[in-house]
Tab-separated table of C-alpha atoms and ligand atoms in Angstrom:
chain	number	residue	atom	x	y	z
K	821	MET	CA	103.045	117.275	69.293
K	822	PHE	CA	106.380	116.612	67.570
K	823	GLY	CA	105.330	114.880	64.414
K	824	SER	CA	102.846	112.086	64.750
K	825	VAL	CA	103.477	109.003	66.835
K	826	SER	CA	103.889	105.650	64.987
K	827	PRO	CA	100.559	103.874	64.279
K	828	ARG	CA	102.064	100.757	66.250
K	829	TYR	CA	102.743	102.853	69.281
K	830	ALA	CA	100.929	102.100	72.480
K	831	PRO	CA	102.249	102.786	76.023
K	832	LEU	CA	102.685	99.531	77.622
K	833	THR	CA	101.062	98.300	80.907
K	834	THR	CA	102.096	95.691	83.288
K	835	ASP	CA	99.569	93.514	81.577
K	836	THR	CA	100.409	94.184	77.937
K	837	VAL	CA	104.089	94.127	78.554
K	838	VAL	CA	104.156	90.346	79.026
K	839	ASP	CA	102.648	89.600	75.629
K	840	TYR	CA	105.040	92.152	74.115
K	841	VAL	CA	107.971	90.383	75.659
K	842	ARG	CA	106.768	87.057	74.275
K	843	SER	CA	106.462	88.453	70.835
K	844	ARG	CA	110.193	89.481	70.556
K	845	PRO	CA	112.466	87.002	68.997
K	846	GLU	CA	115.566	88.738	70.542
K	847	LEU	CA	114.309	87.641	74.043
K	848	ARG	CA	113.901	83.836	73.105
K	849	THR	CA	117.261	83.132	74.884
K	850	ILE	CA	116.010	84.806	78.055
K	851	PHE	CA	112.342	83.920	78.351
K	852	TYR	CA	110.811	80.500	77.272
K	853	ASP	CA	107.214	79.655	76.232
K	854	ARG	CA	106.609	77.673	79.528
K	855	ASP	CA	107.709	80.611	81.718
K	856	VAL	CA	105.257	82.582	83.759
K	857	ILE	CA	106.398	86.085	83.085
K	858	GLU	CA	105.920	88.830	85.744
K	859	ALA	CA	106.442	92.584	85.316
K	860	VAL	CA	106.341	95.704	87.429
K	861	GLU	CA	106.579	99.374	86.525
K	862	VAL	CA	109.315	101.135	88.418
K	863	GLY	CA	109.867	104.285	86.566
K	864	ASP	CA	110.763	106.977	89.319
K	865	GLY	CA	111.937	109.211	86.575
K	866	ASN	CA	110.113	112.149	85.068
K	867	LEU	CA	109.812	111.275	81.470
K	868	ASN	CA	109.357	107.492	80.714
K	869	LEU	CA	107.913	104.148	81.563
K	870	VAL	CA	110.352	101.619	82.906
K	871	PHE	CA	109.329	98.000	83.505
K	872	LYS	CA	111.172	95.272	85.149
K	873	VAL	CA	110.225	91.893	83.688
K	874	TRP	CA	111.352	88.412	84.997
K	875	ALA	CA	110.669	84.767	84.886
K	876	GLN	CA	108.582	83.699	87.929
K	877	ASP	CA	110.679	80.531	88.692
K	878	ASP	CA	113.958	82.114	87.810
K	879	PRO	CA	114.240	85.857	88.732
K	880	GLN	CA	117.787	85.950	87.375
K	881	ARG	CA	116.229	85.778	83.866
K	882	THR	CA	115.235	89.518	83.867
K	883	ILE	CA	115.320	92.515	81.632
K	884	VAL	CA	114.238	96.288	81.834
K	885	LEU	CA	112.011	97.844	79.113
K	886	LYS	CA	112.235	101.498	78.874
K	887	GLN	CA	109.460	103.113	76.681
K	888	ALA	CA	109.199	106.865	76.000
K	889	LEU	CA	105.865	108.607	76.499
K	890	PRO	CA	104.978	111.512	74.021
K	891	TYR	CA	104.780	114.025	76.966
K	892	VAL	CA	106.579	114.894	80.294
K	893	ARG	CA	105.468	112.321	82.817
K	894	LEU	CA	106.001	114.742	85.771
K	895	VAL	CA	103.744	117.345	84.198
K	896	GLY	CA	101.219	115.556	81.862
K	897	ASP	CA	100.247	115.771	78.220
K	898	SER	CA	100.265	119.603	78.354
K	899	TRP	CA	104.084	119.389	77.963
K	900	PRO	CA	104.699	117.266	74.725
K	901	LEU	CA	108.119	115.666	74.136
K	902	PRO	CA	109.442	114.131	71.052
K	903	THR	CA	109.517	110.208	71.092
K	904	ASP	CA	112.627	110.575	69.030
K	905	ARG	CA	114.632	110.901	72.103
K	906	ALA	CA	114.163	106.961	72.525
K	907	ARG	CA	116.170	106.560	69.284
K	908	ILE	CA	118.792	109.086	70.608
K	909	GLU	CA	118.969	107.218	73.838
K	910	ALA	CA	119.339	103.698	72.196
K	911	GLN	CA	122.012	105.015	69.848
K	912	ALA	CA	124.084	106.567	72.587
K	913	LEU	CA	123.758	103.400	74.564
K	914	GLU	CA	125.090	101.490	71.520
K	915	ILE	CA	128.170	103.948	71.371
K	916	HIS	CA	128.832	103.832	75.146
K	917	GLY	CA	128.505	99.993	75.012
K	918	ARG	CA	131.176	99.832	72.333
K	919	LEU	CA	133.524	102.333	74.197
K	920	VAL	CA	132.821	101.226	77.836
K	921	PRO	CA	130.813	98.061	77.941
K	922	GLN	CA	131.727	97.498	81.548
K	923	HIS	CA	129.840	100.706	82.444
K	924	THR	CA	126.865	100.441	80.008
K	925	PRO	CA	123.803	98.245	80.423
K	926	LYS	CA	123.740	95.573	77.616
K	927	VAL	CA	120.919	96.533	74.995
K	928	TYR	CA	118.982	93.557	73.659
K	929	PHE	CA	117.067	95.677	71.100
K	930	PHE	CA	115.421	98.886	70.276
K	931	ASP	CA	111.952	99.038	68.872
K	932	PRO	CA	111.592	102.093	66.790
K	933	GLU	CA	107.798	101.983	66.541
K	934	MET	CA	107.155	101.578	70.267
K	935	TYR	CA	110.054	103.946	71.277
K	936	LEU	CA	111.310	101.241	73.422
K	937	THR	CA	114.607	99.902	74.646
K	938	ALA	CA	115.174	96.316	76.171
K	939	MET	CA	118.136	96.380	78.268
K	940	GLN	CA	119.990	94.495	81.093
K	941	ASN	CA	118.239	94.867	84.345
K	942	LEU	CA	120.716	96.318	86.894
K	943	ASN	CA	119.092	94.487	89.774
K	944	ASP	CA	122.198	94.314	92.001
K	945	HIS	CA	122.727	98.018	91.639
K	946	LEU	CA	121.332	101.114	93.280
K	947	ILE	CA	120.795	104.682	91.966
K	948	MET	CA	123.899	106.361	93.227
K	949	ARG	CA	122.064	109.388	94.659
K	950	LYS	CA	120.099	107.133	97.022
K	951	GLY	CA	123.444	105.502	98.378
K	952	LEU	CA	125.034	109.064	98.773
K	953	VAL	CA	121.956	110.316	100.701
K	954	GLN	CA	122.598	107.329	103.097
K	955	GLY	CA	126.353	108.239	103.272
K	956	VAL	CA	127.483	105.071	101.412
K	957	THR	CA	130.929	105.388	99.817
K	958	TYR	CA	131.687	103.613	96.404
K	959	PRO	CA	135.494	103.048	96.326
K	960	HIS	CA	135.645	102.382	92.667
K	961	PHE	CA	133.307	105.097	91.422
K	962	ALA	CA	136.045	107.740	90.724
K	963	ASN	CA	138.131	105.192	88.567
K	964	HIS	CA	135.037	104.107	86.665
K	965	ILE	CA	133.457	107.292	85.923
K	966	GLY	CA	136.789	108.949	85.080
K	967	LEU	CA	137.312	106.297	82.537
K	968	PHE	CA	133.690	106.428	81.256
K	969	LEU	CA	134.146	110.253	80.688
K	970	ALA	CA	137.508	110.013	78.987
K	971	ARG	CA	136.456	107.330	76.607
K	972	THR	CA	132.939	108.669	75.751
K	973	LEU	CA	134.078	112.188	75.486
K	974	GLY	CA	137.503	111.602	73.928
K	975	SER	CA	136.461	109.090	71.310
K	976	THR	CA	133.551	111.160	70.040
K	977	SER	CA	135.534	114.379	69.610
K	978	ASP	CA	137.197	115.856	66.566
K	979	LEU	CA	140.496	114.748	68.160
K	980	VAL	CA	139.584	111.069	67.299
K	981	LEU	CA	136.703	111.002	64.741
K	982	ASP	CA	137.499	111.921	61.066
K	983	TYR	CA	136.007	115.141	59.739
K	984	ARG	CA	133.119	113.633	57.888
K	985	THR	CA	132.001	110.962	60.559
K	986	LYS	CA	132.078	113.775	63.119
K	987	LYS	CA	129.623	115.924	61.172
K	988	LEU	CA	127.444	112.991	60.455
K	989	GLU	CA	127.399	112.092	64.229
K	990	VAL	CA	126.564	115.620	65.250
K	991	ALA	CA	123.506	115.438	62.761
K	992	ARG	CA	122.454	112.002	64.111
K	993	PHE	CA	122.345	113.390	67.652
K	994	ILE	CA	120.494	116.517	66.930
K	995	ASN	CA	118.225	116.710	70.012
K	996	PRO	CA	116.651	120.179	69.896
K	997	GLU	CA	113.667	119.800	72.248
K	998	LEU	CA	115.651	117.923	75.090
K	999	CYS	CA	118.494	120.595	74.745
K	1000	LYS	CA	115.862	123.252	75.002
K	1001	ILE	CA	114.673	121.801	78.339
K	1002	THR	CA	118.302	122.058	79.537
K	1003	GLU	CA	118.569	125.555	78.160
K	1004	ASP	CA	115.538	126.628	80.003
K	1005	LEU	CA	115.722	124.738	83.246
K	1006	ILE	CA	119.485	125.034	83.843
K	1007	PHE	CA	120.557	128.246	82.188
K	1008	VAL	CA	117.364	130.530	82.265
K	1009	GLU	CA	114.691	129.830	84.813
K	1010	PRO	CA	116.731	129.651	88.055
K	1011	TYR	CA	118.107	133.096	87.417
K	1012	ARG	CA	114.804	135.087	87.192
K	1013	GLN	CA	111.360	134.800	88.767
K	1014	HIS	CA	109.696	131.940	86.909
K	1015	GLU	CA	106.461	130.110	87.451
K	1016	ARG	CA	108.254	126.672	87.184
K	1017	ASN	CA	110.773	127.525	89.962
K	1018	ARG	CA	110.140	125.381	93.176
K	1019	TYR	CA	112.456	126.638	95.970
K	1020	HIS	CA	111.178	126.748	99.546
K	1021	PRO	CA	110.234	130.088	100.936
K	1022	GLU	CA	112.918	130.226	103.716
K	1023	ILE	CA	115.705	130.652	101.257
K	1024	GLU	CA	114.005	133.276	99.096
K	1025	PRO	CA	116.238	136.118	100.333
K	1026	GLN	CA	119.237	134.209	98.914
K	1027	VAL	CA	117.535	133.288	95.722
K	1028	LEU	CA	116.431	136.845	95.152
K	1029	ALA	CA	119.964	138.174	95.794
K	1030	LEU	CA	121.214	135.623	93.300
K	1031	GLN	CA	118.681	136.564	90.761
K	1032	ALA	CA	119.674	140.251	91.029
K	1033	ASP	CA	123.392	139.453	90.509
K	1034	VAL	CA	124.132	140.849	87.002
K	1035	ALA	CA	127.699	139.529	87.107
K	1036	LEU	CA	126.331	136.016	87.712
K	1037	HIS	CA	123.886	136.412	84.842
K	1038	ALA	CA	126.840	137.374	82.506
K	1039	GLU	CA	128.814	134.183	83.396
K	1040	VAL	CA	125.557	131.934	83.094
K	1041	ALA	CA	124.891	133.508	79.603
K	1042	ASP	CA	128.416	132.682	78.627
K	1043	LEU	CA	127.976	128.988	79.765
K	1044	LYS	CA	124.634	128.821	77.891
K	1045	GLU	CA	126.073	130.029	74.778
K	1046	LYS	CA	128.851	127.321	75.060
K	1047	PHE	CA	126.205	124.680	75.710
K	1048	MET	CA	124.332	125.763	72.651
K	1049	THR	CA	127.195	126.216	70.160
K	1050	GLN	CA	130.191	123.959	71.084
K	1051	ALA	CA	129.741	120.609	69.436
K	1052	GLN	CA	132.980	119.180	71.215
K	1053	SER	CA	131.825	115.597	72.085
K	1054	LEU	CA	128.814	113.359	72.271
K	1055	LEU	CA	127.558	114.151	75.727
K	1056	HIS	CA	125.261	111.953	77.915
K	1057	GLY	CA	123.619	115.205	78.559
K	1058	ASP	CA	122.098	114.351	82.051
K	1059	LEU	CA	124.951	112.688	83.981
K	1060	HIS	CA	123.715	113.313	87.469
K	1061	THR	CA	123.978	110.757	90.276
K	1062	GLY	CA	120.448	109.680	89.389
K	1063	SER	CA	121.599	108.505	85.997
K	1064	ILE	CA	124.298	106.268	87.686
K	1065	MET	CA	123.722	102.788	89.162
K	1066	VAL	CA	126.346	101.543	91.459
K	1067	ASN	CA	127.385	98.863	94.021
K	1068	GLN	CA	130.573	98.303	95.811
K	1069	ARG	CA	132.179	96.713	92.636
K	1070	GLU	CA	130.549	98.245	89.621
K	1071	THR	CA	129.339	101.500	87.943
K	1072	TYR	CA	126.737	101.757	85.270
K	1073	VAL	CA	125.579	104.896	83.386
K	1074	ILE	CA	121.935	104.912	82.253
K	1075	ASP	CA	119.493	107.286	80.672
K	1076	PRO	CA	121.426	109.016	77.945
K	1077	GLU	CA	118.167	110.449	76.216
K	1078	PHE	CA	119.581	114.051	76.456
K	1079	ALA	CA	122.546	113.076	74.356
K	1080	PHE	CA	123.898	115.472	71.790
K	1081	TYR	CA	127.146	117.066	70.779
K	1082	GLY	CA	128.123	119.696	73.354
K	1083	PRO	CA	131.027	120.766	75.482
K	1084	MET	CA	132.719	118.022	77.531
K	1085	GLY	CA	132.676	120.087	80.651
K	1086	PHE	CA	128.896	119.656	80.906
K	1087	ASP	CA	129.046	115.908	81.597
K	1088	ILE	CA	132.025	116.098	83.846
K	1089	GLY	CA	130.350	119.215	85.688
K	1090	ALA	CA	127.098	117.129	86.078
K	1091	VAL	CA	128.985	114.499	87.976
K	1092	ILE	CA	130.949	116.913	90.145
K	1093	GLY	CA	127.994	119.407	90.789
K	1094	ASN	CA	126.006	116.343	92.126
K	1095	LEU	CA	128.840	115.288	94.442
K	1096	LEU	CA	129.067	118.788	95.752
K	1097	LEU	CA	125.235	118.782	96.428
K	1098	SER	CA	125.799	115.728	98.322
K	1099	TYR	CA	128.515	117.341	100.202
K	1100	ALA	CA	126.248	120.256	100.978
K	1101	SER	CA	123.460	118.084	102.106
K	1102	HIS	CA	125.812	116.230	104.631
K	1103	GLU	CA	126.245	119.477	106.513
K	1104	VAL	CA	122.954	118.694	108.124
K	1105	ARG	CA	122.249	114.974	107.025
K	1106	THR	CA	125.373	113.704	109.017
K	1107	LYS	CA	125.229	115.278	112.463
K	1108	ASP	CA	128.401	113.520	113.872
K	1109	PRO	CA	131.259	115.759	113.038
K	1110	THR	CA	133.792	112.897	112.578
K	1111	GLN	CA	131.556	110.963	110.324
K	1112	ARG	CA	130.645	113.963	108.346
K	1113	ALA	CA	134.286	114.869	107.803
K	1114	ALA	CA	134.979	111.398	106.712
K	1115	PHE	CA	132.108	111.210	104.047
K	1116	ARG	CA	132.975	114.669	102.935
K	1117	ARG	CA	136.561	113.629	102.512
K	1118	TYR	CA	135.428	110.664	100.440
K	1119	LEU	CA	133.403	113.153	98.190
K	1120	THR	CA	136.221	115.410	97.638
K	1121	ASP	CA	138.748	112.650	97.078
K	1122	THR	CA	136.352	111.211	94.516
K	1123	ILE	CA	136.151	114.608	92.687
K	1124	VAL	CA	140.035	114.992	92.569
K	1125	GLN	CA	140.414	111.305	91.690
K	1126	LEU	CA	137.839	111.172	88.829
K	1127	TRP	CA	139.373	114.256	87.311
K	1128	ARG	CA	142.864	112.677	87.433
K	1129	VAL	CA	141.688	109.472	85.832
K	1130	PHE	CA	139.955	111.465	83.127
K	1131	VAL	CA	143.171	113.401	82.327
K	1132	ARG	CA	145.140	109.998	82.496
K	1133	GLU	CA	142.809	108.091	80.264
K	1134	PHE	CA	142.508	111.126	77.955
K	1135	GLN	CA	146.253	110.869	77.266
K	1136	PRO	CA	146.102	108.271	74.587
K	1137	VAL	CA	143.953	110.683	72.517
K	1138	TRP	CA	146.711	113.325	72.777
K	1139	ASP	CA	149.416	110.746	71.975
K	1140	ALA	CA	147.757	110.132	68.665
K	1141	VAL	CA	147.293	113.652	67.467
K	1142	ASP	CA	149.863	115.592	65.255
K	1143	PRO	CA	152.092	117.559	67.620
K	1144	ILE	CA	152.649	120.207	64.999
K	1145	ASP	CA	148.860	120.914	64.732
K	1146	MET	CA	148.335	120.482	68.344
K	1147	PRO	CA	151.430	121.020	70.396
K	1148	PRO	CA	151.597	120.512	74.184
K	1149	ALA	CA	150.811	124.020	74.993
K	1150	TYR	CA	147.672	123.734	73.128
K	1151	GLN	CA	146.725	120.482	74.674
K	1152	GLN	CA	147.346	121.817	78.178
K	1153	ALA	CA	145.085	124.900	77.322
K	1154	TYR	CA	142.474	122.510	76.020
K	1155	MET	CA	142.412	120.469	79.309
K	1156	ARG	CA	142.388	123.630	81.432
K	1157	ARG	CA	139.396	124.855	79.446
K	1158	VAL	CA	137.493	121.622	79.997
K	1159	LEU	CA	138.298	122.011	83.723
K	1160	GLN	CA	137.025	125.571	83.881
K	1161	ASP	CA	133.801	124.560	81.917
K	1162	THR	CA	133.383	121.666	84.409
K	1163	ALA	CA	133.314	124.152	87.237
K	1164	GLY	CA	130.888	126.427	85.468
K	1165	PHE	CA	128.478	123.765	84.309
K	1166	GLY	CA	128.618	121.833	87.586
K	1167	ALA	CA	127.620	125.102	89.366
K	1168	CYS	CA	124.690	125.881	86.941
K	1169	LYS	CA	123.555	122.254	87.506
K	1170	MET	CA	123.673	122.921	91.432
K	1171	MET	CA	121.655	126.114	91.221
K	1172	ARG	CA	118.956	124.610	89.092
K	1173	ARG	CA	118.491	121.821	91.674
K	1174	ILE	CA	117.898	124.268	94.474
K	1175	ILE	CA	115.815	126.883	92.590
K	1176	GLY	CA	114.290	125.334	89.647
K	1177	LEU	CA	111.616	122.842	88.708
K	1178	ALA	CA	113.438	119.503	89.406
K	1179	GLY	CA	115.000	119.165	92.729
K	1180	VAL	CA	117.230	116.351	94.115
K	1181	GLU	CA	116.472	114.096	97.049
K	1182	ASP	CA	119.809	115.036	98.653
K	1183	ILE	CA	118.470	118.568	99.351
K	1184	ARG	CA	114.784	118.578	98.893
K	1185	GLY	CA	114.357	115.344	100.788
K	1186	ILE	CA	115.650	116.907	104.028
K	1187	GLU	CA	112.541	117.228	106.275
K	1188	ASP	CA	113.454	119.770	108.748
K	1189	VAL	CA	113.174	123.177	107.059
K	1190	THR	CA	115.919	124.768	108.897
K	1191	ASP	CA	118.252	121.959	108.006
K	1192	LYS	CA	117.090	122.137	104.360
K	1193	SER	CA	117.728	125.900	104.212
K	1194	ILE	CA	121.130	125.381	105.574
K	1195	ALA	CA	122.014	122.800	102.902
K	1196	ALA	CA	120.402	124.754	100.199
K	1197	SER	CA	122.114	127.948	101.171
K	1198	LEU	CA	125.498	126.259	101.224
K	1199	SER	CA	124.808	124.681	97.747
K	1200	LEU	CA	124.030	128.108	96.211
K	1201	ASN	CA	127.134	129.764	97.841
K	1202	MET	CA	129.415	127.048	96.468
K	1203	ALA	CA	127.828	127.248	93.015
K	1204	VAL	CA	128.081	131.056	92.832
K	1205	ALA	CA	131.700	130.841	93.995
K	1206	LEU	CA	132.533	128.349	91.250
K	1207	VAL	CA	130.777	130.085	88.543
K	1208	LYS	CA	132.655	133.307	89.203
K	1209	GLY	CA	135.850	131.781	90.247
K	1210	ARG	CA	136.225	129.309	87.356
K	1211	HIS	CA	138.342	131.403	85.041
K	1212	GLN	CA	141.212	131.137	87.634
K	1213	ILE	CA	141.053	127.458	88.133
K	1214	THR	CA	143.984	125.474	86.750
K	1215	ARG	CA	144.102	122.400	88.916
K	1216	ILE	CA	141.286	120.244	90.200
K	1217	GLU	CA	142.307	120.858	93.783
K	1218	GLU	CA	141.404	124.517	93.158
K	1219	LEU	CA	137.965	123.647	92.239
K	1220	VAL	CA	137.522	121.640	95.318
K	1221	ASP	CA	138.988	124.404	97.463
K	1222	ILE	CA	136.603	127.036	96.142
K	1223	ALA	CA	133.641	124.880	96.883
K	1224	THR	CA	134.718	123.541	100.370
K	1225	GLY	CA	135.783	127.055	101.406
K	1226	CYS	CA	132.163	128.230	101.204
K	1227	ARG	CA	129.748	128.291	104.219
K	1228	PRO	CA	125.969	128.577	104.391
K	1229	THR	CA	124.542	132.017	105.057
K	1230	TYR	CA	121.324	130.736	106.446
K	1231	PRO	CA	120.116	131.352	109.063
K	1232	TRP	CA	120.520	135.171	108.029
K	1233	THR	CA	122.274	137.285	110.504
K	1234	GLY	CA	120.997	140.522	108.848
F	1345	ADP	P1	113.788	108.518	83.015
F	1345	ADP	O1	114.395	108.998	81.892
F	1345	ADP	O2	112.279	108.580	82.877
F	1345	ADP	O3	114.376	109.509	84.244
F	1345	ADP	P2	115.521	106.424	83.831
F	1345	ADP	O4	116.218	105.826	82.632
F	1345	ADP	O5	116.192	107.337	84.681
F	1345	ADP	O6	114.114	107.098	83.411
F	1345	ADP	O7	114.912	105.279	84.652
F	1345	ADP	C1	114.005	105.542	85.829
F	1345	ADP	C2	114.275	104.592	86.846
F	1345	ADP	O8	114.178	103.157	86.457
F	1345	ADP	C3	115.760	104.656	87.353
F	1345	ADP	O9	115.966	105.523	88.320
F	1345	ADP	C4	115.981	103.191	87.872
F	1345	ADP	O10	115.542	103.084	89.235
F	1345	ADP	C5	115.244	102.395	87.032
F	1345	ADP	N1	115.977	101.764	85.893
F	1345	ADP	C6	116.302	102.378	84.599
F	1345	ADP	N2	116.987	101.533	83.852
F	1345	ADP	C7	117.318	100.585	84.649
F	1345	ADP	C8	118.035	99.300	84.323
F	1345	ADP	N3	118.688	99.127	83.198
F	1345	ADP	N4	118.206	98.436	85.475
F	1345	ADP	C9	117.540	98.566	86.673
F	1345	ADP	N5	116.906	99.726	86.858
F	1345	ADP	C10	116.698	100.581	85.921
F	1346	MG	MG1	115.615	110.485	81.703
């Protein structure tokens, strides 16, 4: 265990959560004494309890309570996990709420003894991954997430924070155990035989070839080092399409419990890598070629547009720096490095979703094994091409071209 849990800590249940809600003065403006309060546990995540709570006669008066468990829910209490991640998540949400309130659920309070955050219930929004699996497009997503990335990554970097605040913020967001999960699950286990890996047997030949690719290992080691040592910005740390809730008008980012100071490209790459997994999945999920092409066009346009918005919204940061310290050539090289990191980290995120412990619905949810193997094979080919090709990328279109130029190698032709 990581330290002892607070003596006041008890995991809530749908019964105890109602009394808890009634006991919180911060919620008096939402729930009244006369209310019948209802609650349901909805956590589909791997790590925490998530309750939706509402007033029976007015379901619009509703909140979400997210409570950390002291172990990995997916695996059980044999895999302990520090409850301090609840503090990290609450503090990251506070920063996001200040920088991009329109994309951050409102936080009512954080309870440091229950490791619990009370926040806005995004009841009109859907986990983006579920929408993408259905082939739903979100026309404003690229603009929204591009802005989210520019603001959260730019404003927490050394380009904006003063020297002392930056170091204190790095210290406040030290998150060793959750970073270690990333280091193992994203940068180590997929590239070797490991008991936690979960790929399906049909794609084993391609997995074994990837695991024997020493040049790939060197690239991944390089990215792992960057992840572990470059305290560039406050990252969300787990910005896949399952941490984004959307509808046709709005975009919200949830679940920053993996937040820490790391390389910007890790967050941008998480978004892009997951859009590319969706791209690969529709190789088989959308049978009609015209429909498939249209949805894929949406995905690639989204990738290009979100990067353009990121660069555009980052410009005020550059406009405010000293041009003698940081001349235009440096600024351009910086953004190019972020783009190349984005390609590399995005690719690692794709490989871990095919080979490693935690898969994604987009691919692992494909029922037909041949179809699933085709989508998985394409995902791995895209990822390997991106990791190895990233040093030559200077424009976002080149990243997209590398990925979309790949084909599945399954079924094997021998
Ligand atoms: P975990 O960290 O355990 O993965 P998440 O923060 O991802 O937990 O939440 C798990 C699920 O709970 C999400 O996939 C989503 O369906 C739901 N959820 C979480 N936060 C909210 C919210 N603010 N509003 C509505 N639903 C939410
Ligand atoms: Mg989580």
